mmCIF file of C-alpha atoms in Angstrom:
data_model
loop_
_atom_site.group_PDB
_atom_site.id
_atom_site.type_symbol
_atom_site.label_atom_id
_atom_site.label_comp_id
_atom_site.label_asym_id
_atom_site.label_seq_id
_atom_site.Cartn_x
_atom_site.Cartn_y
_atom_site.Cartn_z
ATOM 1 C CA UNK A 1 -11.084 -10.887 21.586
ATOM 2 C CA UNK A 2 -7.235 -11.012 20.410
ATOM 3 C CA UNK A 3 -4.684 -12.226 22.899
ATOM 4 C CA UNK A 4 -0.933 -12.411 23.601
ATOM 5 C CA UNK A 5 -0.218 -14.401 26.662
ATOM 6 C CA UNK A 6 3.463 -14.713 28.320
ATOM 7 C CA UNK A 7 4.776 -17.824 30.462
ATOM 8 C CA UNK A 8 5.038 -15.817 33.751
ATOM 9 C CA UNK A 9 3.887 -12.903 35.567
ATOM 10 C CA UNK A 10 6.872 -12.653 37.925
ATOM 11 C CA UNK A 11 10.141 -14.490 37.780
ATOM 12 C CA UNK A 12 13.190 -14.902 40.126
ATOM 13 C CA UNK A 13 16.049 -16.186 38.877
ATOM 14 C CA UNK A 14 19.954 -16.317 40.250
ATOM 15 C CA UNK A 15 22.839 -14.615 38.328
ATOM 16 C CA UNK A 16 24.362 -17.048 35.643
ATOM 17 C CA UNK A 17 21.118 -19.049 34.818
ATOM 18 C CA UNK A 18 19.705 -19.550 31.843
ATOM 19 C CA UNK A 19 16.353 -18.021 31.459
ATOM 20 C CA UNK A 20 13.570 -18.833 28.986
ATOM 21 C CA UNK A 21 10.551 -15.968 28.513
ATOM 22 C CA UNK A 22 7.668 -17.713 26.379
ATOM 23 C CA UNK A 23 4.899 -15.456 24.525
ATOM 24 C CA UNK A 24 2.075 -17.200 22.383
ATOM 25 C CA UNK A 25 -0.181 -14.940 20.340
ATOM 26 C CA UNK A 26 -3.789 -16.353 18.897
ATOM 27 C CA UNK A 27 -4.028 -13.823 16.029
ATOM 28 C CA UNK A 28 -2.230 -15.697 13.281
ATOM 29 C CA UNK A 29 0.169 -12.557 13.134
ATOM 30 C CA UNK A 30 3.325 -12.575 11.414
ATOM 31 C CA UNK A 31 5.319 -10.249 13.294
ATOM 32 C CA UNK A 32 6.291 -10.750 17.059
ATOM 33 C CA UNK A 33 8.530 -8.440 19.330
ATOM 34 C CA UNK A 34 10.382 -8.867 22.887
ATOM 35 C CA UNK A 35 10.756 -5.410 24.693
ATOM 36 C CA UNK A 36 12.163 -4.575 27.954
ATOM 37 C CA UNK A 37 10.696 -1.784 30.034
ATOM 38 C CA UNK A 38 12.489 0.304 32.519
ATOM 39 C CA UNK A 39 11.903 3.524 34.193
ATOM 40 C CA UNK A 40 12.513 6.690 32.641
ATOM 41 C CA UNK A 41 13.748 4.516 29.421
ATOM 42 C CA UNK A 42 10.333 3.435 28.082
ATOM 43 C CA UNK A 43 10.138 0.648 25.709
ATOM 44 C CA UNK A 44 13.427 -0.834 24.097
ATOM 45 C CA UNK A 45 13.207 -3.520 21.538
ATOM 46 C CA UNK A 46 15.269 -6.256 22.050
ATOM 47 C CA UNK A 47 14.682 -8.684 19.307
ATOM 48 C CA UNK A 48 12.083 -9.156 16.614
ATOM 49 C CA UNK A 49 10.743 -11.922 14.211
ATOM 50 C CA UNK A 50 8.765 -11.062 11.198
ATOM 51 C CA UNK A 51 8.268 -15.028 9.986
ATOM 52 C CA UNK A 52 9.067 -18.630 11.385
ATOM 53 C CA UNK A 53 13.064 -19.141 11.775
ATOM 54 C CA UNK A 54 13.430 -15.262 10.873
ATOM 55 C CA UNK A 55 14.932 -12.898 13.562
ATOM 56 C CA UNK A 56 16.047 -8.868 13.347
ATOM 57 C CA UNK A 57 17.907 -7.396 16.031
ATOM 58 C CA UNK A 58 16.499 -4.829 17.854
ATOM 59 C CA UNK A 59 18.077 -1.863 19.672
ATOM 60 C CA UNK A 60 19.442 -4.068 23.009
ATOM 61 C CA UNK A 61 20.265 -7.529 21.667
ATOM 62 C CA UNK A 62 23.044 -8.340 23.823
ATOM 63 C CA UNK A 63 22.615 -10.877 26.330
ATOM 64 C CA UNK A 64 19.951 -12.153 24.522
ATOM 65 C CA UNK A 65 18.616 -14.555 22.172
ATOM 66 C CA UNK A 66 15.470 -15.500 20.552
ATOM 67 C CA UNK A 67 13.679 -18.585 18.806
ATOM 68 C CA UNK A 68 10.774 -18.500 16.763
ATOM 69 C CA UNK A 69 9.833 -22.377 15.788
ATOM 70 C CA UNK A 70 6.102 -21.776 15.222
ATOM 71 C CA UNK A 71 4.356 -18.746 14.073
ATOM 72 C CA UNK A 72 2.360 -18.276 17.237
ATOM 73 C CA UNK A 73 5.306 -18.747 19.733
ATOM 74 C CA UNK A 74 8.390 -16.576 20.220
ATOM 75 C CA UNK A 75 10.873 -17.176 23.056
ATOM 76 C CA UNK A 76 13.147 -14.783 24.497
ATOM 77 C CA UNK A 77 16.214 -16.703 26.003
ATOM 78 C CA UNK A 78 18.818 -15.128 28.828
ATOM 79 C CA UNK A 79 22.029 -17.223 28.102
ATOM 80 C CA UNK A 80 23.334 -16.230 31.402
ATOM 81 C CA UNK A 81 21.588 -13.845 33.361
ATOM 82 C CA UNK A 82 22.769 -10.955 35.318
ATOM 83 C CA UNK A 83 21.683 -8.282 37.685
ATOM 84 C CA UNK A 84 21.128 -5.652 34.797
ATOM 85 C CA UNK A 85 18.639 -7.760 33.076
ATOM 86 C CA UNK A 86 16.207 -7.031 36.157
ATOM 87 C CA UNK A 87 13.223 -5.573 34.175
ATOM 88 C CA UNK A 88 9.884 -5.960 33.196
ATOM 89 C CA UNK A 89 9.690 -8.054 29.428
ATOM 90 C CA UNK A 90 6.906 -7.263 27.182
ATOM 91 C CA UNK A 91 6.003 -9.163 24.383
ATOM 92 C CA UNK A 92 4.119 -8.141 21.326
ATOM 93 C CA UNK A 93 2.450 -9.087 18.258
ATOM 94 C CA UNK A 94 1.241 -7.284 15.043
ATOM 95 C CA UNK A 95 0.021 -8.296 11.765
ATOM 96 C CA UNK A 96 2.306 -7.524 8.491
ATOM 97 C CA UNK A 97 -0.770 -5.899 6.607
ATOM 98 C CA UNK A 98 -2.096 -2.574 7.395
ATOM 99 C CA UNK A 99 -0.975 -0.583 9.968
ATOM 100 C CA UNK A 100 0.954 -2.649 12.130
ATOM 101 C CA UNK A 101 -0.727 -2.035 15.703
ATOM 102 C CA UNK A 102 0.886 -4.018 18.312
ATOM 103 C CA UNK A 103 -0.853 -6.187 20.781
ATOM 104 C CA UNK A 104 0.877 -6.772 23.938
ATOM 105 C CA UNK A 105 1.167 -9.590 26.774
ATOM 106 C CA UNK A 106 0.977 -8.783 30.377
ATOM 107 C CA UNK A 107 4.687 -8.723 30.912
ATOM 108 C CA UNK A 108 7.003 -10.700 33.024
ATOM 109 C CA UNK A 109 8.590 -9.103 35.548
ATOM 110 C CA UNK A 110 12.170 -10.625 36.060
ATOM 111 C CA UNK A 111 14.436 -10.430 38.954
ATOM 112 C CA UNK A 112 17.996 -11.417 38.722
ATOM 113 C CA UNK A 113 19.687 -11.878 42.108
ATOM 114 C CA UNK B 1 15.385 7.106 10.825
ATOM 115 C CA UNK B 2 12.372 7.789 13.171
ATOM 116 C CA UNK B 3 12.119 8.772 17.118
ATOM 117 C CA UNK B 4 9.551 10.027 19.744
ATOM 118 C CA UNK B 5 9.485 12.639 22.249
ATOM 119 C CA UNK B 6 7.472 12.993 24.792
ATOM 120 C CA UNK B 7 7.303 15.896 27.016
ATOM 121 C CA UNK B 8 7.060 15.518 30.657
ATOM 122 C CA UNK B 9 7.629 12.260 32.124
ATOM 123 C CA UNK B 10 4.571 12.717 34.867
ATOM 124 C CA UNK B 11 1.776 15.031 34.850
ATOM 125 C CA UNK B 12 -0.962 15.570 37.414
ATOM 126 C CA UNK B 13 -4.107 16.840 36.470
ATOM 127 C CA UNK B 14 -7.348 17.389 38.719
ATOM 128 C CA UNK B 15 -10.501 14.906 38.272
ATOM 129 C CA UNK B 16 -12.342 16.972 36.002
ATOM 130 C CA UNK B 17 -9.812 18.952 34.328
ATOM 131 C CA UNK B 18 -8.248 18.909 31.127
ATOM 132 C CA UNK B 19 -5.610 16.230 30.175
ATOM 133 C CA UNK B 20 -2.837 17.328 27.908
ATOM 134 C CA UNK B 21 0.012 14.590 27.037
ATOM 135 C CA UNK B 22 2.152 16.089 24.684
ATOM 136 C CA UNK B 23 4.412 14.058 21.566
ATOM 137 C CA UNK B 24 6.535 15.249 19.122
ATOM 138 C CA UNK B 25 7.723 12.735 16.300
ATOM 139 C CA UNK B 26 10.534 12.924 13.598
ATOM 140 C CA UNK B 27 10.022 10.583 10.468
ATOM 141 C CA UNK B 28 11.530 10.603 7.144
ATOM 142 C CA UNK B 29 8.170 9.654 5.537
ATOM 143 C CA UNK B 30 4.737 9.917 6.434
ATOM 144 C CA UNK B 31 4.296 8.201 9.801
ATOM 145 C CA UNK B 32 1.706 6.003 11.397
ATOM 146 C CA UNK B 33 1.230 7.636 15.047
ATOM 147 C CA UNK B 34 -0.143 5.539 18.180
ATOM 148 C CA UNK B 35 -1.082 6.211 21.416
ATOM 149 C CA UNK B 36 -0.816 3.217 24.002
ATOM 150 C CA UNK B 37 -1.758 3.274 27.764
ATOM 151 C CA UNK B 38 -0.501 1.144 30.506
ATOM 152 C CA UNK B 39 -2.581 0.463 33.537
ATOM 153 C CA UNK B 40 0.190 -0.823 36.804
ATOM 154 C CA UNK B 41 1.336 -4.256 36.007
ATOM 155 C CA UNK B 42 -0.525 -4.882 32.683
ATOM 156 C CA UNK B 43 0.600 -4.739 29.265
ATOM 157 C CA UNK B 44 0.288 -1.588 26.902
ATOM 158 C CA UNK B 45 -3.049 -1.206 25.461
ATOM 159 C CA UNK B 46 -4.020 0.640 22.505
ATOM 160 C CA UNK B 47 -5.977 3.860 23.025
ATOM 161 C CA UNK B 48 -5.964 5.344 19.371
ATOM 162 C CA UNK B 49 -3.974 5.378 15.954
ATOM 163 C CA UNK B 50 -3.598 7.734 13.257
ATOM 164 C CA UNK B 51 -2.737 6.387 9.639
ATOM 165 C CA UNK B 52 -3.964 8.524 7.023
ATOM 166 C CA UNK B 53 -7.024 11.022 6.226
ATOM 167 C CA UNK B 54 -8.877 12.884 8.904
ATOM 168 C CA UNK B 55 -5.922 14.630 11.531
ATOM 169 C CA UNK B 56 -8.201 14.625 14.218
ATOM 170 C CA UNK B 57 -8.406 10.836 15.914
ATOM 171 C CA UNK B 58 -10.956 9.436 18.435
ATOM 172 C CA UNK B 59 -9.933 6.874 20.565
ATOM 173 C CA UNK B 60 -11.686 4.733 23.711
ATOM 174 C CA UNK B 61 -12.207 6.227 26.937
ATOM 175 C CA UNK B 62 -12.783 9.764 25.394
ATOM 176 C CA UNK B 63 -9.517 10.212 24.740
ATOM 177 C CA UNK B 64 -8.510 12.324 21.142
ATOM 178 C CA UNK B 65 -5.348 13.411 19.580
ATOM 179 C CA UNK B 66 -4.709 15.532 16.685
ATOM 180 C CA UNK B 67 -1.904 15.307 13.799
ATOM 181 C CA UNK B 68 -0.397 18.186 13.171
ATOM 182 C CA UNK B 69 2.272 17.619 10.456
ATOM 183 C CA UNK B 70 3.762 21.546 10.675
ATOM 184 C CA UNK B 71 4.317 20.830 14.314
ATOM 185 C CA UNK B 72 5.506 17.320 13.844
ATOM 186 C CA UNK B 73 3.231 16.680 16.874
ATOM 187 C CA UNK B 74 0.284 14.031 17.999
ATOM 188 C CA UNK B 75 -0.474 15.506 21.319
ATOM 189 C CA UNK B 76 -3.305 13.232 23.037
ATOM 190 C CA UNK B 77 -6.374 15.357 25.121
ATOM 191 C CA UNK B 78 -9.014 14.270 26.882
ATOM 192 C CA UNK B 79 -11.751 16.888 28.338
ATOM 193 C CA UNK B 80 -12.490 15.868 31.579
ATOM 194 C CA UNK B 81 -9.953 13.594 33.639
ATOM 195 C CA UNK B 82 -11.301 10.566 35.528
ATOM 196 C CA UNK B 83 -9.628 9.177 38.483
ATOM 197 C CA UNK B 84 -9.556 5.536 36.272
ATOM 198 C CA UNK B 85 -7.288 7.478 33.660
ATOM 199 C CA UNK B 86 -4.132 7.463 36.008
ATOM 200 C CA UNK B 87 -1.627 5.410 34.359
ATOM 201 C CA UNK B 88 1.122 5.768 32.023
ATOM 202 C CA UNK B 89 0.710 6.895 28.573
ATOM 203 C CA UNK B 90 3.123 6.001 25.494
ATOM 204 C CA UNK B 91 3.334 7.753 22.070
ATOM 205 C CA UNK B 92 4.853 5.815 19.369
ATOM 206 C CA UNK B 93 5.601 6.190 15.468
ATOM 207 C CA UNK B 94 6.021 3.926 12.665
ATOM 208 C CA UNK B 95 7.477 5.120 9.462
ATOM 209 C CA UNK B 96 8.555 3.709 5.790
ATOM 210 C CA UNK B 97 8.299 0.006 4.957
ATOM 211 C CA UNK B 98 10.031 -1.113 8.345
ATOM 212 C CA UNK B 99 8.030 -2.740 10.728
ATOM 213 C CA UNK B 100 9.494 -1.643 13.627
ATOM 214 C CA UNK B 101 7.659 0.997 16.041
ATOM 215 C CA UNK B 102 9.315 3.405 18.318
ATOM 216 C CA UNK B 103 8.224 4.386 21.391
ATOM 217 C CA UNK B 104 8.512 7.392 23.866
ATOM 218 C CA UNK B 105 9.933 7.213 27.315
ATOM 219 C CA UNK B 106 6.351 7.517 28.603
ATOM 220 C CA UNK B 107 4.201 9.975 30.368
ATOM 221 C CA UNK B 108 2.802 8.928 34.009
ATOM 222 C CA UNK B 109 -0.628 10.491 34.397
ATOM 223 C CA UNK B 110 -1.702 11.272 38.163
ATOM 224 C CA UNK B 111 -5.450 12.289 38.869
ATOM 225 C CA UNK B 112 -5.850 14.268 41.732
ATOM 226 C CA UNK B 113 -9.321 14.055 43.674
#
């Protein structure tokens, strides 16, 4: 059974803190993605990676960075958390072959106070 | 460029009634189309996908969708709603060689007993 796991389901951080969100997939997928989900806005792509150490900006990269040192792991970093980054964060992965359907983790609900 | 429009952010149906969730897309190349479902506090799960071939696609939990190129639509249907269908549904499109998938803003389905 395919699996994408995220390090935390719920996280509360203070403004200005550096925040790390971790994502691990066990499907040997080349592609990994970070989205944020907000009511009425759907899923918005923050960053994606198509290979180890490779990354591309998505639609809303400002205030975020990413790291992919190993194929199975993709980290999202909030350099200095702000209240407008309170959101649900979803990680996904997909194969670079075939249809590119994405498999999602359970999400991390981040609250920045 | 590619985009997705989901008509209706909230849809209510009675248990046993037809479910119809609307999705229109734009893509400069023949698209791959997806429907995902998200249950409360969970990640997204693939319901069904269209790639090529048969335009009527069957998915899990009795859902199906029809690709209509002339209408640029990919509406999701289920003949008889069940209480367990209450969730948020996302339509998504992938066009071209670029590996990014664009998601709609979602439709929350409420099933009334």
